[in-house]
Short mmCIF file of C-alpha atoms in Angstrom, two decimals:
data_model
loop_
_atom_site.label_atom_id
_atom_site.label_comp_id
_atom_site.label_asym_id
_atom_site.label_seq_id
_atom_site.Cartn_x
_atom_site.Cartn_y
_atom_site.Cartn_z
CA UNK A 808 110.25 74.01 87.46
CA UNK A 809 107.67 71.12 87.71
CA UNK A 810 104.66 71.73 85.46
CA UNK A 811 102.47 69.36 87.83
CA UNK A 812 100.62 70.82 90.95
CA UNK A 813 101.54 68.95 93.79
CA UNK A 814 97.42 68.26 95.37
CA UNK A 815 98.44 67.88 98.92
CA UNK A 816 100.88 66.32 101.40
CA UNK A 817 100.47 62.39 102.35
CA UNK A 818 102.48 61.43 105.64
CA UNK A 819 101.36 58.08 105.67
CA UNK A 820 102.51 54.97 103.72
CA UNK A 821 100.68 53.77 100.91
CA UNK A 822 100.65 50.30 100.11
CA UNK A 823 100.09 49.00 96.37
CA UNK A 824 98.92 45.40 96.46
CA UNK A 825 99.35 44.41 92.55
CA UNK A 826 101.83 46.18 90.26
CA UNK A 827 100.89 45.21 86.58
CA UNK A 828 100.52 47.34 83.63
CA UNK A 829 97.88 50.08 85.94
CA UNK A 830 100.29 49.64 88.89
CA UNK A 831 103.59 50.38 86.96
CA UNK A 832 101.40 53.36 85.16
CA UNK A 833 100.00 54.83 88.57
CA UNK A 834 103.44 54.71 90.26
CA UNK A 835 104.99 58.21 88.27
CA UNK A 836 101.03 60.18 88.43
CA UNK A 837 101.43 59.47 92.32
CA UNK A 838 104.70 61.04 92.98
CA UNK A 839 103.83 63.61 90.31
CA UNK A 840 100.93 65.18 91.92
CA UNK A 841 101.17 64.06 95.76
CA UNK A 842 103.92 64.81 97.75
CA UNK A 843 104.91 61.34 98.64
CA UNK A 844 108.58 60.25 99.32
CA UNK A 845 109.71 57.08 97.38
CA UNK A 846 110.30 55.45 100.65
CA UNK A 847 106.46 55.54 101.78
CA UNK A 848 105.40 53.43 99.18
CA UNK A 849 105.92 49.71 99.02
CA UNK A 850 104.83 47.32 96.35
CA UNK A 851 103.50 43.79 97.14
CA UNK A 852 103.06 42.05 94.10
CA UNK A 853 103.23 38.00 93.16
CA UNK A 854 106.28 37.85 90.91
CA UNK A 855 109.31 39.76 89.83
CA UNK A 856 108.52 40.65 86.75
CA UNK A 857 107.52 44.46 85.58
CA UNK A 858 109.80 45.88 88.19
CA UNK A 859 111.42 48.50 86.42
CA UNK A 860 109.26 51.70 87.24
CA UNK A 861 109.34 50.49 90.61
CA UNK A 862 113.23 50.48 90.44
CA UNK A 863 113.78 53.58 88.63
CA UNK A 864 112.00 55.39 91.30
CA UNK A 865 113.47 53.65 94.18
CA UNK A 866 110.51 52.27 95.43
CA UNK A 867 111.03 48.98 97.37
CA UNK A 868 108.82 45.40 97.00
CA UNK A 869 107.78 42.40 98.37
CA UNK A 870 107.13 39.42 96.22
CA UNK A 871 104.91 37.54 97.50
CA UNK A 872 101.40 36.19 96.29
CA UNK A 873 98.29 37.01 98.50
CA UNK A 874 95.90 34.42 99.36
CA UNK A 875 92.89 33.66 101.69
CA UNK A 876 95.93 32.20 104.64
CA UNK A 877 98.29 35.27 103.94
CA UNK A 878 96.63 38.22 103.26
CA UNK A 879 96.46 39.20 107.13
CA UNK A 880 100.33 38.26 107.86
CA UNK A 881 101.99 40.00 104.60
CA UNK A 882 99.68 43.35 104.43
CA UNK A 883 98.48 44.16 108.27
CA UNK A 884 102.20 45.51 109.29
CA UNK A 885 102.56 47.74 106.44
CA UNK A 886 99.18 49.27 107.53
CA UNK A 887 98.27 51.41 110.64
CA UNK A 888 96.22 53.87 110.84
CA UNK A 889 96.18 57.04 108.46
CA UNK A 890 98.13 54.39 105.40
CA UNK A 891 96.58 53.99 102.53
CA UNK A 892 96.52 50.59 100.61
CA UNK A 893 95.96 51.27 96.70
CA UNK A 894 94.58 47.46 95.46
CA UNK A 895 95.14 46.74 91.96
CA UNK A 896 95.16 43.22 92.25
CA UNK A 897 93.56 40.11 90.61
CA UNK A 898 92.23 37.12 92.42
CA UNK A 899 92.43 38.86 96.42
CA UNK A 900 88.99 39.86 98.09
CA UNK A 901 88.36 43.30 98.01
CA UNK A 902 85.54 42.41 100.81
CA UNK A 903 88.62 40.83 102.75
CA UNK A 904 90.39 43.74 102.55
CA UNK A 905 88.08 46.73 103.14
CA UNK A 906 87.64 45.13 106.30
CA UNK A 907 91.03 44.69 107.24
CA UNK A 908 91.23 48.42 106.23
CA UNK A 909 88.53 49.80 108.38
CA UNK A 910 89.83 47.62 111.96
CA UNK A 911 92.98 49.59 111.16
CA UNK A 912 91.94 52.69 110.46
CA UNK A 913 93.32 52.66 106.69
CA UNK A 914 92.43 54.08 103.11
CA UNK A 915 91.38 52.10 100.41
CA UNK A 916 90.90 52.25 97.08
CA UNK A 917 90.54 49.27 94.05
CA UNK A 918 89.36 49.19 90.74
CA UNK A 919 87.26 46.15 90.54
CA UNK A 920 85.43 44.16 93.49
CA UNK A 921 87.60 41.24 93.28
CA UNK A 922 86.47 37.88 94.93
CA UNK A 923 89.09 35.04 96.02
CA UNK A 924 90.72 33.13 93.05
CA UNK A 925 88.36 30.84 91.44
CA UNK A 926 85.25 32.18 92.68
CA UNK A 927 84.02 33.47 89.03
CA UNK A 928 83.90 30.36 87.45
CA UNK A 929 83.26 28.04 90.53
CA UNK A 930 80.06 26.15 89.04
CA UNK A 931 79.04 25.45 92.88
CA UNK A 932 78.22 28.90 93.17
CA UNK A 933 74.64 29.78 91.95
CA UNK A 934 74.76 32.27 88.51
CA UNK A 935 73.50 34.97 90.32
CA UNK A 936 75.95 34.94 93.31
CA UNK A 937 78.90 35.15 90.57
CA UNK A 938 77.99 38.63 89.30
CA UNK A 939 79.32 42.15 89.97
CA UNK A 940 76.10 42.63 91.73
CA UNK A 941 76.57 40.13 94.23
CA UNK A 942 80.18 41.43 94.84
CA UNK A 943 78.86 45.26 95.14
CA UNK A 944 76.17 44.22 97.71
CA UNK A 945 78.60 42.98 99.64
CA UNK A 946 80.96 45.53 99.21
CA UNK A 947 78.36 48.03 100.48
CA UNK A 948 77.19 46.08 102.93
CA UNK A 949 80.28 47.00 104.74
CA UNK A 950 79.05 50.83 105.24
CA UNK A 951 77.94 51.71 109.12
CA UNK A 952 77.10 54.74 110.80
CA UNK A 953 78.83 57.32 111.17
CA UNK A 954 82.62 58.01 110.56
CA UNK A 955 84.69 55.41 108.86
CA UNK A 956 87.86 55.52 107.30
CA UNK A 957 87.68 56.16 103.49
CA UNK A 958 87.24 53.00 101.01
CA UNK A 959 86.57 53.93 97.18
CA UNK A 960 84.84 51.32 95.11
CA UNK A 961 85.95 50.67 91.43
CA UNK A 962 87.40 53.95 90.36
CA UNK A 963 89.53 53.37 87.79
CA UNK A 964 88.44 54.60 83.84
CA UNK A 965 85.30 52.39 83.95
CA UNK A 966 83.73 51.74 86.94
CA UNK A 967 85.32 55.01 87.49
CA UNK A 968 85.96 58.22 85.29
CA UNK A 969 82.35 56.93 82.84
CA UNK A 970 80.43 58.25 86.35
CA UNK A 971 81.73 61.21 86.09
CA UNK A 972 81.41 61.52 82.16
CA UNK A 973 77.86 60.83 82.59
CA UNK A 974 77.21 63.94 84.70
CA UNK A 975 78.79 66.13 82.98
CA UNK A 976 77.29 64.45 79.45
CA UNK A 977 73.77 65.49 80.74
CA UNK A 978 74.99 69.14 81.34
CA UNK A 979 75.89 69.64 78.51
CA UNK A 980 72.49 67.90 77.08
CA UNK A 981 70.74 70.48 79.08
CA UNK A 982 72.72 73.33 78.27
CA UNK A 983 71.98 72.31 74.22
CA UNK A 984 68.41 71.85 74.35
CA UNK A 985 67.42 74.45 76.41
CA UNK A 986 64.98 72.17 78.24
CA UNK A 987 66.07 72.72 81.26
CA UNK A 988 68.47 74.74 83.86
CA UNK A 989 72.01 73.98 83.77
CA UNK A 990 73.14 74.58 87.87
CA UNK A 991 74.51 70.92 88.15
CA UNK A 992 72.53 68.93 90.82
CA UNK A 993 73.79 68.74 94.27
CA UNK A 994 71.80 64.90 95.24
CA UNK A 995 71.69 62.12 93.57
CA UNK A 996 67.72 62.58 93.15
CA UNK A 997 68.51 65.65 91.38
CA UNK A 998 70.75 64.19 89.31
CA UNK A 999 68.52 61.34 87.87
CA UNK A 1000 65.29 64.11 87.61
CA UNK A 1001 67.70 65.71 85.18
CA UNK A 1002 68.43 62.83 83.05
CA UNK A 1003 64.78 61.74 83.16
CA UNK A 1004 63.63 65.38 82.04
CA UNK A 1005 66.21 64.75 79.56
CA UNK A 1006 64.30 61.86 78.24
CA UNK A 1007 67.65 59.64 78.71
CA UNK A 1008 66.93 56.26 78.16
CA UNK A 1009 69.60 54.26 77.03
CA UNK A 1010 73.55 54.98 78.39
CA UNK A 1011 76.17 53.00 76.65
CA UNK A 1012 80.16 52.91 77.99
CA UNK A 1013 80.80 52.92 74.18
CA UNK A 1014 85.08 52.05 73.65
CA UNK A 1015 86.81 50.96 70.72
CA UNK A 1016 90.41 50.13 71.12
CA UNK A 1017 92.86 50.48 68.35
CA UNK A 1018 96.14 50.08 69.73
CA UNK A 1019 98.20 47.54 67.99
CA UNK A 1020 101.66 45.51 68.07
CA UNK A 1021 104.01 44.96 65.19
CA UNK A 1022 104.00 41.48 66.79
CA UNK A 1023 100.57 40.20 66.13
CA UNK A 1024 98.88 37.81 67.87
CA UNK A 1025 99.42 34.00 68.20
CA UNK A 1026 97.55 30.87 68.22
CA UNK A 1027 97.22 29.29 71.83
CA UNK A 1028 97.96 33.49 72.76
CA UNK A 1029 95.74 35.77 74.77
CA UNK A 1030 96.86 39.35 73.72
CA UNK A 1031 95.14 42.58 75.62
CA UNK A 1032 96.77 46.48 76.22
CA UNK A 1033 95.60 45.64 79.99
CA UNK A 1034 95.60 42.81 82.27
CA UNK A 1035 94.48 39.24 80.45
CA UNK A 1036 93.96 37.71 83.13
CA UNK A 1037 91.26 40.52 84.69
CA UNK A 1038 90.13 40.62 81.23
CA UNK A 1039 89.36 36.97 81.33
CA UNK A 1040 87.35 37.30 84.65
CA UNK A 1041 85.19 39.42 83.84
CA UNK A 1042 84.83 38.31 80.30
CA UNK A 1043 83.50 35.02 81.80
CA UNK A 1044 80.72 36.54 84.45
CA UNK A 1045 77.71 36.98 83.36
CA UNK A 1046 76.67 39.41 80.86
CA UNK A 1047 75.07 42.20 83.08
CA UNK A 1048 73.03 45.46 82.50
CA UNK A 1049 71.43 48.42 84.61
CA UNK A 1050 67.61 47.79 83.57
CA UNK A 1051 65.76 50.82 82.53
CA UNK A 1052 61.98 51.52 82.39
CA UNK A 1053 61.46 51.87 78.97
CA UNK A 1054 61.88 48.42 78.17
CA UNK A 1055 59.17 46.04 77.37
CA UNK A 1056 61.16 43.28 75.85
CA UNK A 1057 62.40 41.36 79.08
CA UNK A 1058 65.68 39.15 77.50
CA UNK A 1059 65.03 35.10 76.78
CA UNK A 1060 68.05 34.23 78.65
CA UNK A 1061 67.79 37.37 81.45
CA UNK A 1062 67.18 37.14 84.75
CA UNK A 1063 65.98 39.30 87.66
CA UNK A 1064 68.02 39.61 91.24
CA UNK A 1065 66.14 38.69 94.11
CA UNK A 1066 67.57 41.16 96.73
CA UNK A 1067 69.35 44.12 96.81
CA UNK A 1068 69.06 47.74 94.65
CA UNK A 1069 67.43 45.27 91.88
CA UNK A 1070 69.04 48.12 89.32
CA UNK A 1071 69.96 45.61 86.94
CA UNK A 1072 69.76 42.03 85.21
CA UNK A 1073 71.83 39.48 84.28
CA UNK A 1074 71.97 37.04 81.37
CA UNK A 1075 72.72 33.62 81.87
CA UNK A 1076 75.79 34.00 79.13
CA UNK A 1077 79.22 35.45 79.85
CA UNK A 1078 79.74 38.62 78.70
CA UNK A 1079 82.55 37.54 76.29
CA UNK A 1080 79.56 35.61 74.19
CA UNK A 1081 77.33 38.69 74.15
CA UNK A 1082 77.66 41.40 71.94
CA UNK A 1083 75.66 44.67 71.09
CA UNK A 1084 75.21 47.93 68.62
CA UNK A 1085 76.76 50.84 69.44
CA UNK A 1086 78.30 54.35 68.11
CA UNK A 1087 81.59 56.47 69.14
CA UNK A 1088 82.87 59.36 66.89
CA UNK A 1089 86.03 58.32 65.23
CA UNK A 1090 84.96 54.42 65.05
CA UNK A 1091 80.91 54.96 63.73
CA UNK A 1092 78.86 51.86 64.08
CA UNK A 1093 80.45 48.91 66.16
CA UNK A 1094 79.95 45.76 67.60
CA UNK A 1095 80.98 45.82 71.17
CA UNK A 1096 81.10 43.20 74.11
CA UNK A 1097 78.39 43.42 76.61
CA UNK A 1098 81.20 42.82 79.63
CA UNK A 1099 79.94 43.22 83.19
CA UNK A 1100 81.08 46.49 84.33
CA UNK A 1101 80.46 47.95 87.84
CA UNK A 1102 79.00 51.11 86.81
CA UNK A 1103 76.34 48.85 84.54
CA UNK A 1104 74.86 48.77 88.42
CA UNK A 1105 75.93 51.69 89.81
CA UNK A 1106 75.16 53.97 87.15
CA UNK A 1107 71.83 52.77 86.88
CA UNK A 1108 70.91 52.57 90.45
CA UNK A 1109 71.87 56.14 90.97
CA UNK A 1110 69.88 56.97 88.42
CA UNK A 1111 66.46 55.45 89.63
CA UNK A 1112 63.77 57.31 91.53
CA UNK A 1113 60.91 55.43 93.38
CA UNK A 1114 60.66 52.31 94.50
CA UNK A 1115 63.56 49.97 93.16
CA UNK A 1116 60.87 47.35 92.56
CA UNK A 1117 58.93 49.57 90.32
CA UNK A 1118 60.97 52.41 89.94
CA UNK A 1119 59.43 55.59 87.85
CA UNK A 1120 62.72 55.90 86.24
CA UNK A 1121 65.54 54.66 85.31
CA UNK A 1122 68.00 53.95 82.40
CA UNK A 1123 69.38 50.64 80.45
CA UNK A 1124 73.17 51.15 81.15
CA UNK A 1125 76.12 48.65 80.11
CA UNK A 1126 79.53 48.65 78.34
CA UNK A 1127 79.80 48.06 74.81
CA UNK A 1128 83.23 47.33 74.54
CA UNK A 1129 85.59 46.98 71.48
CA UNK A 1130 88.91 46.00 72.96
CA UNK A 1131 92.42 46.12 70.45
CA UNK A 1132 92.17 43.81 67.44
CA UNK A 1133 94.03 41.05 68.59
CA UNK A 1134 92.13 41.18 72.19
CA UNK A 1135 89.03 40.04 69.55
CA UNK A 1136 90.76 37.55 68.36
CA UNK A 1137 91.64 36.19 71.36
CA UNK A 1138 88.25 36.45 72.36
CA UNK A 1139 86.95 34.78 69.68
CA UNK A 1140 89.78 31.35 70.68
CA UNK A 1141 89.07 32.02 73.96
CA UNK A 1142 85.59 31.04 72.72
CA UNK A 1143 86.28 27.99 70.78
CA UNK A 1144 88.34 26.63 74.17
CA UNK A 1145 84.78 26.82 76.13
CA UNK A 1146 86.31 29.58 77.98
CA UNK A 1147 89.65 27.53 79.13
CA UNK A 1148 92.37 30.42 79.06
CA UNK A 1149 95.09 30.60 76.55
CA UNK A 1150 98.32 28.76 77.72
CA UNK A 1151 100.57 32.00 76.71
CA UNK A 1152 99.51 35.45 77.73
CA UNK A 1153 100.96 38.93 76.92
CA UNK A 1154 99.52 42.89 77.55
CA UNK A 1155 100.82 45.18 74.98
CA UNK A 1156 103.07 48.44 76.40
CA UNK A 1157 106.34 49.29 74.79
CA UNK A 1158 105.42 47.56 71.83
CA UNK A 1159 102.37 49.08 70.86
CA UNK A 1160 103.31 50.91 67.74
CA UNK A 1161 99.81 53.18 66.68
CA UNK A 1162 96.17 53.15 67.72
CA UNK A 1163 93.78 54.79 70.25
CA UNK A 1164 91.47 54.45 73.35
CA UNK A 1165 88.24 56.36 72.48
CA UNK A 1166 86.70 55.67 75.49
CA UNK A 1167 83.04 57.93 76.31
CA UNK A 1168 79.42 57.38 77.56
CA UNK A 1169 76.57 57.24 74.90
CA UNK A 1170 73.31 58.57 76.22
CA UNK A 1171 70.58 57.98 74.33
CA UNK A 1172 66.81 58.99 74.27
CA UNK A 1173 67.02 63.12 74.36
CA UNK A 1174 65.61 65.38 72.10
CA UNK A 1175 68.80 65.21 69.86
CA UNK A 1176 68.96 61.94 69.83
CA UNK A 1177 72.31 60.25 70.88
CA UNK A 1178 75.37 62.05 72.71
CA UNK A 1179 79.23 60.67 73.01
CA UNK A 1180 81.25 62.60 75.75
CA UNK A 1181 84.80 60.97 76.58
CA UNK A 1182 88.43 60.67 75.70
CA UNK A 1183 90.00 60.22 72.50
CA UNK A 1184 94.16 59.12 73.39
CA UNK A 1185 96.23 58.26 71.47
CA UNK A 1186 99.14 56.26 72.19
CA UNK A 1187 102.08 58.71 71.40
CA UNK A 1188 100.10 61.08 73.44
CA UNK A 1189 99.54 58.85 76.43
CA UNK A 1190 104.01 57.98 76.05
CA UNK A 1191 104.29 62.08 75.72
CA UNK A 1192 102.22 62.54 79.08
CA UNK A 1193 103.39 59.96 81.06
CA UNK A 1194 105.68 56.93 81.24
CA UNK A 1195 105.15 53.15 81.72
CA UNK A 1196 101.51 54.05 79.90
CA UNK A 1197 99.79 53.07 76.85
CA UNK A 1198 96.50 55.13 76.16
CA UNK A 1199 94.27 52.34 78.21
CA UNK A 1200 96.20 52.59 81.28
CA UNK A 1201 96.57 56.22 81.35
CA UNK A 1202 92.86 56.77 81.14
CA UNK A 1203 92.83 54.14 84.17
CA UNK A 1204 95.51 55.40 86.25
CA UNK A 1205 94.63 58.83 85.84
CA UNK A 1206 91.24 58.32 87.17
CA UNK A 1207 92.89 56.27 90.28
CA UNK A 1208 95.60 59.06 91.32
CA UNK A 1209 92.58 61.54 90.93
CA UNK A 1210 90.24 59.30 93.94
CA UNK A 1211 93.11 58.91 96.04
CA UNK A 1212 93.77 62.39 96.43
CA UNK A 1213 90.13 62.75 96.93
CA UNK A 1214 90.49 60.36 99.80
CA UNK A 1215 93.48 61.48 101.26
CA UNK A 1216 91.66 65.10 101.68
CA UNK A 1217 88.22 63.41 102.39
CA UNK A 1218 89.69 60.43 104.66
CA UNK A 1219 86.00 60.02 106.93
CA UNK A 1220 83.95 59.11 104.34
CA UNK A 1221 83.35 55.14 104.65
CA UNK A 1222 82.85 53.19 101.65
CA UNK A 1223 81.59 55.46 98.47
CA UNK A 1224 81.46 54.48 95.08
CA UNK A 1225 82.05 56.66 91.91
CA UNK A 1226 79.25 58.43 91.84
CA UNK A 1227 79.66 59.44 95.05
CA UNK A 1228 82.53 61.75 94.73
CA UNK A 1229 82.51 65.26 93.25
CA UNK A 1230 82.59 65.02 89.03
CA UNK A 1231 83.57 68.41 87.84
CA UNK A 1232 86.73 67.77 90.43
CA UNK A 1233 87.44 64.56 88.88
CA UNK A 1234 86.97 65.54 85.71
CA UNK A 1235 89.81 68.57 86.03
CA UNK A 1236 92.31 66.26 87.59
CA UNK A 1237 91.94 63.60 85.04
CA UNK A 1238 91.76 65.79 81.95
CA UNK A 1239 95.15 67.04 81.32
CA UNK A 1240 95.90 62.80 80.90
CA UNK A 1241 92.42 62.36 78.77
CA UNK A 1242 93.84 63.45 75.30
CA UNK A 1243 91.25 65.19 73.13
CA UNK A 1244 87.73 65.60 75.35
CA UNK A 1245 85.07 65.85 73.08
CA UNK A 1246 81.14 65.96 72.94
CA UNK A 1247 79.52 64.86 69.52
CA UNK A 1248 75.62 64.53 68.72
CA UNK A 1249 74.81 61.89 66.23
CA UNK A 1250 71.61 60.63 64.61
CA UNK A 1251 72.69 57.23 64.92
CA UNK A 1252 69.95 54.70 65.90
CA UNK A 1253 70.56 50.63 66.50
CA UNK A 1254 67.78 50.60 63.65
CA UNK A 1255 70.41 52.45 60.83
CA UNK A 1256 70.59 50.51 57.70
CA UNK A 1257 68.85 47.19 59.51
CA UNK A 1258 66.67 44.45 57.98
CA UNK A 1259 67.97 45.36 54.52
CA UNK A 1260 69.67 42.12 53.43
CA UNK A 1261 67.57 39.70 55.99
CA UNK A 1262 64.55 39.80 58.04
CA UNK A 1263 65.21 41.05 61.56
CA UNK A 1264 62.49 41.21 64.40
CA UNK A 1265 63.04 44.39 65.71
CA UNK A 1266 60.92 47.03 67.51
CA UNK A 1267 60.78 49.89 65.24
CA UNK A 1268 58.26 51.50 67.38
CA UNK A 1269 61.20 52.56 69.52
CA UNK A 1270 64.77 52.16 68.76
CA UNK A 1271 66.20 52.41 71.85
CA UNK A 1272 65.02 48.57 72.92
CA UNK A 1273 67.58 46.44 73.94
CA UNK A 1274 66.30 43.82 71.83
CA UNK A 1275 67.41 46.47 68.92
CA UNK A 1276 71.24 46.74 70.21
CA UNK A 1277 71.66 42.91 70.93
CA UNK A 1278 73.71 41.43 68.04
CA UNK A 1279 71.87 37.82 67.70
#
């Protein structure tokens, strides 16, 4: 007998533009937990390579790549109305193809707002207008009034499951400190009173990655357990964090937005060249990679009350990400190129040999200081769980099969974004594939054990600065 509960029924075809290391990991959680015939599912993807999940479950492809003169001609007769196109891609609008989506009456989901190929580092462009809050604004741009067929925004592991994490981090703040009831919120106003009665200040998407290769990484290589070439992207934005209240020392090299939910800054640095304190259980103190993130916006614009302008509340949020060893080093070449990408490329999977993905939100401020809530995976647990996965993809794919069955039984919504969908029932779908869940307190501070071998200038009056976390 199958162990796996079957969630619903899906009659319609769903469409998976993209079939990399996420793709060929989502494939066996789909037909695990929907009841979805091989033959409804198609896979578009650029080249032939990766195929094999794809073959052993007998679901057919197309290679083809998508681009700006295509996208309409390949994609629109695979999708009528009630279908359900799952984009995992790199390089294709997501703009371009919500709204092919909605004229037809389709599902959506991605992980990442993607623009057109070239867009991130297209020097024409002004700085501002190549962040992830330029691409969510238009994104939501597309709601309207009224019914529209479902489109979820970024919900993979993070933007994604870290929404999610963050709710059900401050219950469990609550429930701990007594301060203050524990029935979880039911608006997003509620929601931010509670972390503000919390006295949350800071929230960190603190992840160190582990994983590692018997074949190590070589020069002229860019090595990563997940896509290099999304990795890259994203690496070279703009650094980019949610902007809370409680600051009062306004970055050198930041700058504001203009327009918009104005929930966040930008520094005029990619993310790949910015780096910042942080804390998860099994790793302690780390440096981490302040890499735009979706939820760095979304997180913290859900979380403000008042005026946006000058908002009574609201938290610093960003990533603070410590990818696999060789992913550093890679990094740091990457670097010393002036951010021209390695000639050879490779994502780690079969070969990965130990390591884990302790992925969690850090939320800082509270009466006991600092909290970690998230998933600690290994990789023999993610291979025991399911196939074509390494602990990074699983707590990505997991997270994606989890918002499109959400969809599927929700399919009226219009465009939503993470924290727009129901946490405790993410959270149970996603759990069973989330290794050890864990909560820890710590009394960690960015100010532990600082200024002891050379000046620093630091705020001491309050640790939980930004100025404090940045690594200089």
């Amino acid at each position: 007998m199958d162990k796996w509960r079957k969630e619903l029924r899906f009659d319609g075809r769903v469409v998976m533009l993209g079939f990399g290391s996420v793709g060929q990991g989502v494939l066996p959680l789909l037909l695990r937990h929907i009841e979805l015939r091989p033959d409804q599912i198609i896979i578009i993807k650029p080249h032939a390579e990766g195929l094999q999940a794809a073959q052993e479950y007998g679901v057919r492809n197309i290679v083809t790549r998508i681009t700006k003169d295509n996208y309409r001609e390949v994609l629109e007769p695979h999708l009528s109305h009630g279908d359900f196109l799952l984009n995992l891609s790199v390089d294709v609008s997501s703009i371009e193809l919500i709204t092919m989506c909605q004229e037809r009456g389709a599902l959506y989901l991605d992980t990442c707002i993607e623009p057109w190929e070239g867009a991130y580092t297209d020097t024409s462009t002004p700085l501002a207008q190549r962040t992830n809050y330029a691409l969510r604004e238009s994104a939501l741009a597309l709601r309207r009034p009224g019914q529209q067929p479902t489109a979820v925004l970024t919900h993979g592991a993070n933007p994604g499951l870290v929404s999610h994490f963050v709710k059900q981090a401050l219950l469990n703040i609550a429930r701990d400190t007594g301060e203050t009831s524990t029935t979880p919120p039911t608006t997003r106003e509620g929601w931010a009173r509670l972390a503000e009665q919390l006295g949350v200040c800071v929230i960190h998407i603190a992840e160190r990655d582990t994983q590692v290769s018997n074949e190590r990484k070589r020069p002229g290589e860019f090595v990563n357990t997940w896509s290099v070439d999304a990795f890259v992207d994203e690496g070279t934005q703009p650094a980019e964090l949610g902007w809370g209240t409680h600051e009062r020392h306004f970055p050198p090299d930041g700058a504001r937005h203009e327009a918009g939910c104005l929930a966040s800054i930008y520094l005029r640095r990619p993310g790949a060249a910015t780096r910042v304190r942080t804390w998860t259980p099994l790793a302690g103190p780390i440096h981490g990679f302040l890499i735009t993130h979706g939820e760095s916006i979304s997180i913290a614009d859900h979380f403000t009350l008042g005026d946006p302008a000058r908002p009574a509340y609201r938290p610093t949020v960003h990533y603070a990400y410590h990818p696999c060893d060789d992913a550093v080093l890679s990094l740091h070449e990457l670097a010393g190129l002036n951010w021209h990408v390695q000639k050879y490329k490779r994502v780690l999977k079969e070969d990965i040999t130990e390591g884990r993905d302790e992925l969690g939100v850090l939320l800082m401020g509270h009466a006991k200081g600092a909290y970690w809530y998230g998933s600690q995976l290994t990789i023999g647990e993610a291979r025991e769980l399911c196939p074509y996965n390494s602990a990074t993809t699983l707590q990505v794919t997991a997270p994606v099969m989890a918002a499109m069955v959400w969809a599927m039984k929700n399919p009226t919504r219009g465009v939503v974004e993470p924290d727009d969908l129901p946490h405790d029932e993410m959270v149970s779908l996603c759990s069973p594939y989330l290794g050890n869940v864990v909560g820890v307190y710590s009394e960690w501070t960015p100010l532990v054990d600082r200024g002891w071998l050379f000046e620093e200038q630091l705020d001491r009056a309050d640790p939980w600065q930004f100025k404090n976390f940045r690594v200089d």
